[in-house]
PDB file of C-alpha atoms in Angstrom:
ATOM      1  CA  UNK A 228     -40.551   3.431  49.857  1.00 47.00           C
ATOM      2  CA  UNK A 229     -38.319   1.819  52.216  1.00 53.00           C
ATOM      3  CA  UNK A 230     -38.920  -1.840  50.272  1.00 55.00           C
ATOM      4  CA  UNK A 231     -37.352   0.109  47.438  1.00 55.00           C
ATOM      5  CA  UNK A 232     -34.457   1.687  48.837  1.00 54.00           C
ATOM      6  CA  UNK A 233     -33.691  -1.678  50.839  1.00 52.00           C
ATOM      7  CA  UNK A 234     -33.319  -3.750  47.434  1.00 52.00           C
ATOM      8  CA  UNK A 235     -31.570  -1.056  46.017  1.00 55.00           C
ATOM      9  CA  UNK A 236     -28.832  -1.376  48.907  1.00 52.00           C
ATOM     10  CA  UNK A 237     -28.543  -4.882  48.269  1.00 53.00           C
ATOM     11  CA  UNK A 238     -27.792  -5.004  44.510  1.00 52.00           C
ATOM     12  CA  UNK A 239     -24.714  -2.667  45.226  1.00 54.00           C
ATOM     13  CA  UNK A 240     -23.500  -4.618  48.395  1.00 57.00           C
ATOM     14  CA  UNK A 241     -23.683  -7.914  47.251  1.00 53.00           C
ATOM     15  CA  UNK A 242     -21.361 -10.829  49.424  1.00 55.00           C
ATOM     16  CA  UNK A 243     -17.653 -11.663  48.911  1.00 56.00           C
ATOM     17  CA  UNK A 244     -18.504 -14.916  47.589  1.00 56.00           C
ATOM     18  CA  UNK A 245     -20.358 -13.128  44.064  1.00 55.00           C
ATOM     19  CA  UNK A 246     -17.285 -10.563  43.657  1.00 54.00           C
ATOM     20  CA  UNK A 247     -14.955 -11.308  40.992  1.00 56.00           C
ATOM     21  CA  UNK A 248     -11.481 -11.510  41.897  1.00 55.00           C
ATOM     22  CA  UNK A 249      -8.630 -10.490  39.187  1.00 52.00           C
ATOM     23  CA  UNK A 250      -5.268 -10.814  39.551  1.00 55.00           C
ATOM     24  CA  UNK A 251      -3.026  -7.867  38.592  1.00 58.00           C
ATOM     25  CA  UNK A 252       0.246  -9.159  37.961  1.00 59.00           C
ATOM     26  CA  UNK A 253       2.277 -12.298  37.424  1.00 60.00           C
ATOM     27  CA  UNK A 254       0.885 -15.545  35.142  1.00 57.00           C
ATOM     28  CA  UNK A 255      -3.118 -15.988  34.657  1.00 57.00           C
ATOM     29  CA  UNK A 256      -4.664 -18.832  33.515  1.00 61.00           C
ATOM     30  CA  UNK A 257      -3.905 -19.522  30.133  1.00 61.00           C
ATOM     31  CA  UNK A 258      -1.175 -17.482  29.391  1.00 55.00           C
ATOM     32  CA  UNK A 259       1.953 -18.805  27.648  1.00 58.00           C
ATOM     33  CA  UNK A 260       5.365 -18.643  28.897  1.00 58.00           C
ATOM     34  CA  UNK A 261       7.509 -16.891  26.544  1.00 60.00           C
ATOM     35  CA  UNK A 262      10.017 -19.075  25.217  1.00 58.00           C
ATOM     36  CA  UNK A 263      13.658 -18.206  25.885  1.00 65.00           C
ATOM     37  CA  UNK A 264      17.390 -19.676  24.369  1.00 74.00           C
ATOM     38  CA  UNK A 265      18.550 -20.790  21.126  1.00 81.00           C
ATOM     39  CA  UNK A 266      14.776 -21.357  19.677  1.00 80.00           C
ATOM     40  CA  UNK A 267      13.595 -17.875  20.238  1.00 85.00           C
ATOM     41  CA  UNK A 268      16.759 -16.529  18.892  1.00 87.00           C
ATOM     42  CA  UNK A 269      16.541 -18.566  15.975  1.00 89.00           C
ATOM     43  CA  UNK A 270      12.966 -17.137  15.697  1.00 92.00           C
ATOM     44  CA  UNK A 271      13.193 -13.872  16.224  1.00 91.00           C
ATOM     45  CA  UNK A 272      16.247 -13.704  13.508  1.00 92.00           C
ATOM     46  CA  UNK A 273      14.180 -15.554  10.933  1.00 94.00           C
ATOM     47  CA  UNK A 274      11.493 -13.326  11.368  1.00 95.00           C
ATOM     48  CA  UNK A 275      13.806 -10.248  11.457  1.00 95.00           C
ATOM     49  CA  UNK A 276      15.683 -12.141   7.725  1.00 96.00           C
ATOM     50  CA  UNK A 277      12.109 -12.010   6.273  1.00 96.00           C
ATOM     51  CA  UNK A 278      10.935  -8.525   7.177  1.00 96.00           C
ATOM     52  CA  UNK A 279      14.544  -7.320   5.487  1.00 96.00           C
ATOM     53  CA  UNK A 280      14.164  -9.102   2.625  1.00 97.00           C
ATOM     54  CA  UNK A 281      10.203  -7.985   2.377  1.00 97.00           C
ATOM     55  CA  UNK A 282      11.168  -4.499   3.083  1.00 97.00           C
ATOM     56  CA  UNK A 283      13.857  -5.071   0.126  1.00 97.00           C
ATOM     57  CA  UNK A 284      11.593  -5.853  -1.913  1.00 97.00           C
ATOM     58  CA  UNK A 285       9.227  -2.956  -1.043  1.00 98.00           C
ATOM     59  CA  UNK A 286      12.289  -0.634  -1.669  1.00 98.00           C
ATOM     60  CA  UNK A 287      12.622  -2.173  -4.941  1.00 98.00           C
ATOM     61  CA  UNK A 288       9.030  -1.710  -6.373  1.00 98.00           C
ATOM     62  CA  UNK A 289       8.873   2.034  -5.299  1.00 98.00           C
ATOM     63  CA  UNK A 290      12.829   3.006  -6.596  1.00 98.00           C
ATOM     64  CA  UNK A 291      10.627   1.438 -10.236  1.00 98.00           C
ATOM     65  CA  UNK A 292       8.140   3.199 -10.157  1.00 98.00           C
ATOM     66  CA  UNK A 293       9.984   6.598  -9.106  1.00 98.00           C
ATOM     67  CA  UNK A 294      12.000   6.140 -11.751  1.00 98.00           C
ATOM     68  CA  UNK A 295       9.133   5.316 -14.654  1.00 98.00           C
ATOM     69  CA  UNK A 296       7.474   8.898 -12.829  1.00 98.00           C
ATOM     70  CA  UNK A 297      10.688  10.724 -13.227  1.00 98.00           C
ATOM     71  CA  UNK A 298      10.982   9.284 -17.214  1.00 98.00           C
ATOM     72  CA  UNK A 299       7.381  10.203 -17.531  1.00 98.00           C
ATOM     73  CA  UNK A 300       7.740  13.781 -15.976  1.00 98.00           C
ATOM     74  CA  UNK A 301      11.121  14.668 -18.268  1.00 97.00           C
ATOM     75  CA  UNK A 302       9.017  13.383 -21.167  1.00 97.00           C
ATOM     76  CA  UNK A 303       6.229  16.011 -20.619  1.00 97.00           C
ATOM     77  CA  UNK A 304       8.415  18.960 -19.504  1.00 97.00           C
ATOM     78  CA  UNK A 305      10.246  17.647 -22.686  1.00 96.00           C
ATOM     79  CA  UNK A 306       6.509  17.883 -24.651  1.00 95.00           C
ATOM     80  CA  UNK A 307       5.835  21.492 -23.000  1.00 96.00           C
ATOM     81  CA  UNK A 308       9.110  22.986 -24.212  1.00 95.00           C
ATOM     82  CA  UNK A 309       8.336  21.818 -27.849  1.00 94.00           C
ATOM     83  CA  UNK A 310       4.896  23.817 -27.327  1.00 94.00           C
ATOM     84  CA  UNK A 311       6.729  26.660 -26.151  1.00 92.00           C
ATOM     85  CA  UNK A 312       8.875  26.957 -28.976  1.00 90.00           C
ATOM     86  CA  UNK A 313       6.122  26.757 -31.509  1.00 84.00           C
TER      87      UNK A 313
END
């Protein structure tokens, strides 16, 4: 009994020199720099051009297809009026 509870006590203490040690703040190992000036700028607004132009785009496809929907949905209130009549 006291074999066991002695091993037990030494997986949870185990030295300083096994402990991992993390840093909490600041630049680890491997981490890149983020770039500042004219080339980030330049970056960022190229990136920013494209997502406008994508989103454009996006805009464009949907106004289409709301439009062929709203053709579609005068056509059949058009087709349910003629029944109506009849």
């Amino acid at each position: 009994m006291l074999r066991i509870t002695a091993s037990r006590l030494s997986i949870h203490r185990l030295p300083a020199a096994t402990q991992r040690l993390y840093t909490t703040g600041g630049r680890s190992e491997g981490a890149v720099a983020e770039s500042t000036g004219s080339f980030s700028e330049k970056e960022k607004a190229i990136e920013n051009q494209w997502a406008r132009l994508h989103d454009a785009e996006k805009i464009k496809v949907l106004r289409e297809k709301l439009l062929k929907q709203e053709q579609e949905t005068a056509q059949l209130k058009a087709d349910i009026d003629a029944l109506k009549k009849q």
